[in-house]
Amino acid sequence: MIQKPRGTRDFFPDELEARRDSEETMRRAVSRWGYREVATPEFENLELFTLRSGEGIIEEMYAFQDKGGRDIALRPELTAPVLRMYVNEAKVLNKPVRWFYFGDCFRYERPQKGRYRQFWQFGIELIGADTSSADAEVIAVGYDLLRSAGVRFELRVGHLAMMKSLIVDLEVDIQKKVRGCLDKRDYGALHEVLPDTGRADQLTALIESKNLDDAFAITGAIPEEERIRETFAILDAHEVPYIQNFGIARGLDYYTGCVFEAFAENLGAENQIMGGGGYRLAHLFGGEDTPSCGFAIGFDRVMVSRGEESPRRPVTVAVVATPEGRIDSIRVASAFRKAGVRTITDLLGKSLSAQLSQAAKHADYVAVIGKREVEEGMITLRDLSTGEQKQLTIEDAVAGVVGIGVS
Ligand code: HAM
């Protein structure tokens, strides 16, 4: 038996319907903020991802040469592709651009619960607005989307300027290591990485600070202070509950400003359900330097977090027939489908009783067409939840089911 590749999943109908349901809910929520959907190719020129992150990132990607000898990568995320798309068309776009996306990404990671090699991201990018209102809007949209999807989570918001102000004078190599420790939330390792313990203590105090005044008392005055204070105030006005955390460093190295992450309450080790922040990428792809802000939600983690709750199944009719009723049953089934009702017929030539017991498993109504029904031009409609049965014309049966289906 051939197996699926490591780190990938198949989705059976129940699971896929639940996923589509959540996807739709999130699409509706993001549309309310004026974001419109875009799509980009699943593979890109490798360079798009190495330009900012360096060759090291190739290890974490599905990268290969195509038959023309071009270096290609399956997208590990959608921010770089969406920004490439923006740069290609930037001149004709009205700024700020509000885009969202839902698509699969590929990372060559060690699979475990909640971490896959093919996974889906639902994200937004707000391009061309460099204000505290823009930062706050993006965070508020992320909060709204996760809430609407039924996830219980904690939102942590920070700003890279705070942490950077404490390490800016150190060698770039050490700065990178510090960010690495913070990203892994391995705060103990700060003392090993940083030569003087005073600085490690300062960073630890910054990470643990509970309000802005305490945090600025540690960093001293920094140029971003007003922007940070405003962003937090606007978030409060959006009524978004969050926890301040100036230890957020983010794994991807394109972030420049505000950074935020959300952690689901009921997931295990892989509980980061959303990550995002302000960044600049457009100039790297040949465009003008453009401030942007965005996030991506790990859609697979949303599905695990919201649990087994299955979506409402559409009302289903099983049309069952004796051999005399078989041809009429096709017409009856068509009438239900034309009215938008999910309708199933027997394809295996089963007996009436076998068709009825099959119907009981997946239908809400059974439309029976036997010899008598054919002669009288009627159908027998049985409501499987109540057992109630009526003889009706096709039109009345369809109207009855549709009426109940939409109520
Ligand atoms: P990221 O933090 O790398 O950010 O990924 C965003 C989310 O994708 C994570 O919080 C996590 O929920 C989910 N995720 C990541 N890797 C996996 C995996 N292997 N399996 C399942 N879920 C995963 C980004 O990708 C940025 N592009 C976000 C962004 C958008 N920043 C600005 N705009």
XYZ file of C-alpha atoms and ligand atoms in Angstrom:
440
model
C 0.000 0.000 0.000
C 1.393 3.401 -0.912
C 1.372 5.839 2.013
C 1.059 9.628 1.995
C 4.295 11.595 2.438
C 5.516 12.236 5.987
C 3.984 15.301 7.626
C 0.957 15.454 5.290
C -2.671 14.565 5.924
C -5.728 13.344 4.017
C -9.057 14.883 4.945
C -12.215 12.786 4.965
C -15.544 14.532 4.253
C -16.550 15.199 7.899
C -13.229 16.839 8.678
C -13.098 18.740 5.419
C -16.625 20.078 5.919
C -15.641 21.267 9.402
C -12.565 22.973 7.904
C -14.607 24.671 5.164
C -17.050 25.857 7.799
C -14.299 27.524 9.857
C -12.696 28.911 6.728
C -16.001 30.533 5.745
C -16.473 32.009 9.214
C -12.997 33.527 9.076
C -13.512 34.845 5.537
C -16.706 36.577 6.629
C -14.984 38.051 9.696
C -12.014 39.454 7.757
C -14.288 40.876 5.053
C -15.995 43.003 7.680
C -12.685 44.876 8.056
C -12.456 45.530 4.288
C -9.742 42.974 3.515
C -9.998 41.233 0.117
C -8.636 37.852 -0.826
C -5.578 37.269 -3.025
C -3.842 34.097 -4.157
C -0.264 33.453 -5.262
C 1.490 30.385 -6.729
C 2.324 27.504 -4.423
C 5.897 27.598 -5.682
C 8.151 30.614 -6.152
C 11.713 31.323 -7.177
C 13.853 30.236 -4.245
C 15.494 33.659 -4.091
C 12.231 35.212 -2.861
C 12.712 33.452 0.472
C 16.516 33.549 0.759
C 16.869 37.308 0.025
C 15.929 38.319 3.537
C 16.585 35.162 5.497
C 19.817 33.924 3.896
C 20.753 30.496 2.542
C 20.247 28.871 5.971
C 16.501 28.832 5.434
C 16.890 26.373 2.511
C 17.290 23.583 5.071
C 13.746 24.272 6.265
C 12.176 24.388 2.830
C 11.104 22.132 0.013
C 13.632 23.540 -2.455
C 14.576 21.945 -5.756
C 15.645 22.610 -9.327
C 12.971 22.325 -11.985
C 13.616 20.739 -15.377
C 14.819 24.099 -16.700
C 17.468 24.276 -13.976
C 15.653 27.055 -12.050
C 15.905 27.100 -8.253
C 12.364 26.763 -6.944
C 10.820 26.476 -3.468
C 7.380 25.461 -2.276
C 6.224 28.495 -0.276
C 6.963 28.163 3.459
C 4.691 31.167 4.172
C 2.751 33.781 2.246
C 4.102 37.155 3.324
C 7.016 37.198 0.869
C 4.852 35.948 -2.059
C 2.128 38.503 -1.316
C 4.703 41.311 -1.100
C 6.269 40.146 -4.363
C 2.805 40.309 -5.909
C 2.293 43.773 -4.466
C 5.609 45.028 -5.860
C 4.780 43.629 -9.324
C 1.564 45.712 -9.422
C 2.272 48.448 -6.858
C 1.960 51.410 -9.207
C -1.720 50.857 -9.912
C -2.764 49.966 -6.369
C -4.551 52.294 -3.990
C -2.745 52.476 -0.662
C -3.078 51.221 1.965
C -3.698 47.793 0.486
C -5.778 45.447 2.643
C -5.349 41.836 1.510
C -6.018 38.458 3.046
C -5.098 34.935 1.999
C -5.831 31.349 2.815
C -3.419 28.799 1.415
C -1.176 25.851 2.073
C 2.482 26.239 3.006
C 5.308 23.728 3.114
C 8.098 23.464 5.653
C 10.627 20.673 5.963
C 10.166 20.271 9.711
C 10.089 17.348 12.095
C 6.386 16.493 12.193
C 4.562 16.249 15.499
C 1.090 17.048 16.821
C 0.172 20.474 15.429
C 3.281 20.669 13.264
C 3.070 19.432 9.698
C 5.060 19.606 6.491
C 2.005 20.810 4.599
C -0.181 23.175 6.615
C -2.595 26.009 5.972
C -2.282 29.658 6.881
C -5.035 32.254 7.047
C -3.407 35.669 7.075
C -3.611 39.346 6.210
C -1.135 41.932 4.975
C -1.812 45.664 5.367
C 0.619 47.333 2.977
C 1.526 51.017 2.835
C 0.417 52.356 6.216
C 3.006 53.194 8.847
C 0.943 54.335 11.827
C -0.063 53.118 15.234
C -3.658 52.821 13.942
C -2.419 50.454 11.230
C -0.536 48.281 13.726
C -3.527 48.233 16.059
C -5.967 47.400 13.246
C -3.917 44.371 12.197
C -3.750 43.074 15.767
C -7.485 43.695 16.246
C -8.299 41.786 13.031
C -6.204 38.842 14.260
C -8.035 38.882 17.568
C -11.412 39.067 15.808
C -10.578 36.177 13.438
C -9.441 33.837 16.211
C -12.460 34.733 18.318
C -14.855 34.164 15.444
C -13.226 30.776 14.770
C -14.038 29.727 18.334
C -10.448 29.555 19.638
C -9.631 30.399 23.257
C -6.240 32.090 23.348
C -3.939 34.598 24.945
C -2.681 37.483 22.802
C 0.781 38.881 23.504
C 1.865 42.167 21.988
C 5.302 43.735 21.995
C 7.661 45.911 19.959
C 11.135 45.030 18.758
C 12.469 48.525 19.479
C 12.377 47.903 23.221
C 14.578 44.826 23.123
C 16.812 46.249 20.384
C 17.521 49.372 22.416
C 19.185 47.167 25.040
C 21.434 45.260 22.632
C 21.963 47.628 19.698
C 25.618 48.304 20.568
C 26.557 44.599 20.644
C 28.036 42.583 17.776
C 25.444 41.506 15.205
C 26.258 37.889 15.955
C 25.442 38.266 19.637
C 22.271 40.234 18.813
C 21.154 37.291 16.671
C 21.819 34.847 19.475
C 19.805 36.998 21.891
C 16.879 37.007 19.458
C 17.230 33.242 19.156
C 16.976 32.779 22.942
C 13.967 35.087 23.108
C 12.250 33.367 20.203
C 12.653 29.988 21.875
C 11.585 31.590 25.176
C 14.797 30.201 26.627
C 15.410 33.194 28.909
C 17.868 31.281 31.078
C 20.287 31.067 28.137
C 20.516 34.886 27.966
C 23.149 34.805 30.704
C 25.330 32.448 28.625
C 24.979 34.496 25.444
C 25.471 37.945 26.928
C 28.923 38.859 28.216
C 27.772 41.150 31.025
C 25.163 39.895 33.430
C 23.707 43.367 33.985
C 22.372 43.337 30.467
C 20.861 39.878 30.775
C 19.125 41.062 33.947
C 17.829 44.164 32.167
C 16.428 42.050 29.325
C 14.798 39.674 31.780
C 13.237 42.600 33.637
C 11.964 44.036 30.330
C 10.371 40.710 29.397
C 8.749 40.465 32.791
C 7.535 44.090 32.865
C 3.792 44.313 33.294
C 3.066 47.834 32.117
C 4.506 50.413 29.744
C 5.878 52.712 32.435
C 7.917 49.869 33.940
C 9.167 48.854 30.492
C 10.250 52.378 29.522
C 11.930 52.795 32.884
C 14.227 49.935 31.821
C 14.915 51.046 28.227
C 15.020 54.801 28.946
C 13.630 57.177 26.327
C 13.498 55.651 22.844
C 12.199 57.297 19.643
C 9.425 54.696 19.251
C 7.898 55.445 22.672
C 4.981 57.542 21.425
C 4.141 55.055 18.674
C 4.125 52.165 21.117
C 1.984 54.011 23.674
C -0.499 55.010 20.946
C -0.734 51.466 19.564
C -1.588 50.108 23.001
C -4.149 52.878 23.569
C -5.856 52.175 20.219
C -5.907 48.457 21.001
C -7.717 49.308 24.216
C -10.228 51.331 22.193
C -10.728 48.300 19.914
C -11.513 46.435 23.148
C -8.861 43.849 22.384
C -7.554 42.128 25.511
C -3.813 41.490 25.347
C -0.780 40.976 27.473
C 2.217 43.221 26.964
C 5.341 41.187 26.220
C 8.570 42.800 25.089
C 10.338 39.448 24.880
C 8.641 38.564 21.582
C 11.381 38.292 18.950
C 9.646 36.244 16.159
C 11.452 33.539 14.208
C 11.375 35.158 10.781
C 13.864 37.964 10.494
C 11.950 40.510 8.478
C 10.120 42.184 11.364
C 11.003 45.763 12.220
C 8.327 47.145 14.560
C 5.383 45.860 16.537
C 5.289 42.092 16.994
C 2.550 39.891 18.382
C 1.709 36.252 18.937
C -1.319 34.329 20.122
C -1.214 31.093 22.080
C -4.165 28.720 22.210
C -5.156 27.582 25.674
C -5.797 23.956 24.841
C -2.928 22.968 22.531
C 0.220 21.194 23.680
C 3.770 22.218 22.846
C 2.827 23.628 19.435
C 0.389 26.170 20.828
C 1.365 29.268 18.858
C -1.713 29.819 16.764
C -0.924 33.219 15.266
C 2.179 35.289 14.674
C 2.755 38.632 13.019
C 4.080 42.153 13.128
C 5.341 45.157 11.200
C 8.006 44.592 8.556
C 9.628 45.928 5.389
C 10.123 43.626 2.410
C 8.960 45.514 -0.709
C 12.330 47.235 -1.324
C 14.096 43.843 -1.298
C 11.895 42.698 -4.166
C 12.622 45.728 -6.340
C 9.861 48.028 -5.111
C 9.865 51.221 -3.091
C 10.557 50.870 0.613
C 7.044 50.243 1.962
C 6.001 49.720 5.567
C 3.665 46.771 6.053
C 2.081 44.853 8.861
C 0.395 41.465 8.901
C -0.065 38.108 10.553
C -0.744 34.496 9.763
C -2.958 32.129 11.715
C -2.080 28.422 11.727
C -5.391 27.135 10.402
C -4.672 23.489 11.305
C -4.098 24.534 14.890
C -7.404 26.429 14.866
C -9.115 23.196 13.902
C -7.392 21.200 16.659
C -8.084 23.920 19.218
C -11.793 24.276 18.477
C -12.214 20.531 18.900
C -14.597 17.985 17.510
C -17.603 20.238 17.230
C -18.944 19.227 13.819
C -20.629 21.726 11.529
C -24.327 21.522 10.846
C -24.915 19.041 8.038
C -27.084 20.407 5.232
C -30.567 18.890 5.153
C -30.312 15.637 3.215
C -33.008 13.714 1.381
C -32.626 10.064 0.367
C -34.882 9.120 -2.521
C -35.640 5.408 -2.271
C -37.543 3.459 -4.867
C -38.875 0.057 -5.820
C -37.950 -1.135 -9.328
C -41.281 0.363 -10.647
C -40.393 3.739 -9.165
C -36.757 3.879 -10.243
C -37.187 6.173 -13.279
C -39.583 8.522 -11.443
C -37.150 8.654 -8.535
C -34.536 10.254 -10.792
C -36.971 13.058 -11.613
C -37.917 13.470 -7.951
C -34.242 13.668 -6.955
C -33.649 16.319 -9.635
C -36.517 18.412 -8.305
C -35.003 18.388 -4.803
C -31.512 19.226 -6.120
C -32.846 22.096 -8.269
C -34.309 23.522 -5.066
C -30.820 23.340 -3.500
C -31.382 20.271 -1.322
C -28.655 17.635 -0.922
C -30.210 14.504 -2.405
C -28.946 10.928 -2.644
C -30.329 7.981 -4.622
C -29.526 4.270 -4.573
C -27.015 3.188 -7.214
C -26.610 -0.455 -6.251
C -30.096 -1.845 -6.979
C -30.688 -2.540 -3.265
C -34.043 -3.724 -1.896
C -36.426 -1.091 -0.503
C -35.708 -2.098 3.100
C -31.929 -1.994 2.518
C -32.312 1.461 0.940
C -34.360 2.609 3.945
C -31.830 1.427 6.506
C -29.019 3.023 4.477
C -31.010 6.298 4.382
C -31.458 6.259 8.147
C -27.657 6.659 8.498
C -27.178 9.835 6.538
C -30.494 11.475 5.633
C -33.058 13.654 7.378
C -35.931 12.773 5.037
C -36.787 9.797 2.880
C -38.838 10.214 -0.284
C -40.358 6.839 -1.143
C -41.452 6.081 -4.713
C -43.134 2.708 -5.112
C -45.778 1.327 -7.444
C -48.622 3.189 -5.714
C -46.811 6.506 -5.747
C -46.068 6.150 -9.481
C -49.732 5.444 -10.241
C -50.971 8.354 -8.138
C -48.260 10.824 -9.211
C -47.351 11.434 -5.547
C -44.447 10.674 -3.255
C -44.359 9.504 0.347
C -42.161 11.809 2.426
C -40.971 10.556 5.807
C -39.339 12.819 8.371
C -36.699 10.564 9.925
C -36.436 12.588 13.125
C -40.149 12.266 13.994
C -41.149 9.225 11.915
C -44.052 11.300 10.546
C -45.067 10.346 7.010
C -47.163 12.183 4.401
C -48.304 11.615 0.825
C -47.486 14.752 -1.150
C -47.027 16.073 -4.672
C -43.381 16.572 -5.629
C -43.801 20.352 -5.413
C -45.273 20.218 -1.911
C -42.598 17.761 -0.724
C -39.800 19.978 -2.046
C -41.391 23.115 -0.591
C -41.794 21.397 2.781
C -38.174 20.282 2.979
C -36.799 23.598 1.712
C -38.967 25.492 4.208
C -37.621 23.451 7.089
C -34.060 23.514 5.742
C -33.856 27.282 5.864
C -35.731 27.834 9.115
P 4.978 32.051 11.430
O 4.971 32.380 12.886
O 6.155 31.384 10.867
O 4.728 33.444 10.705
O 3.690 31.197 11.098
C 2.397 31.651 11.457
C 1.601 30.528 12.078
O 1.591 29.387 11.209
C 2.206 29.985 13.371
O 1.836 30.777 14.464
C 1.600 28.596 13.436
O 0.306 28.650 14.001
C 1.464 28.208 11.974
N 2.519 27.248 11.593
C 3.827 27.499 11.326
N 4.494 26.364 11.007
C 3.583 25.361 11.064
C 3.629 23.944 10.834
N 4.752 23.338 10.458
N 2.500 23.229 11.010
C 1.339 23.837 11.388
N 1.222 25.163 11.600
C 2.332 25.920 11.444
C 4.608 33.574 9.352
O 4.526 32.646 8.568
C 4.524 35.028 8.892
N 4.439 35.043 7.417
C 3.352 35.748 9.524
C 3.194 37.157 9.045
C 2.349 37.619 8.135
N 3.957 38.168 9.417
C 3.573 39.265 8.765
N 2.611 38.928 7.953
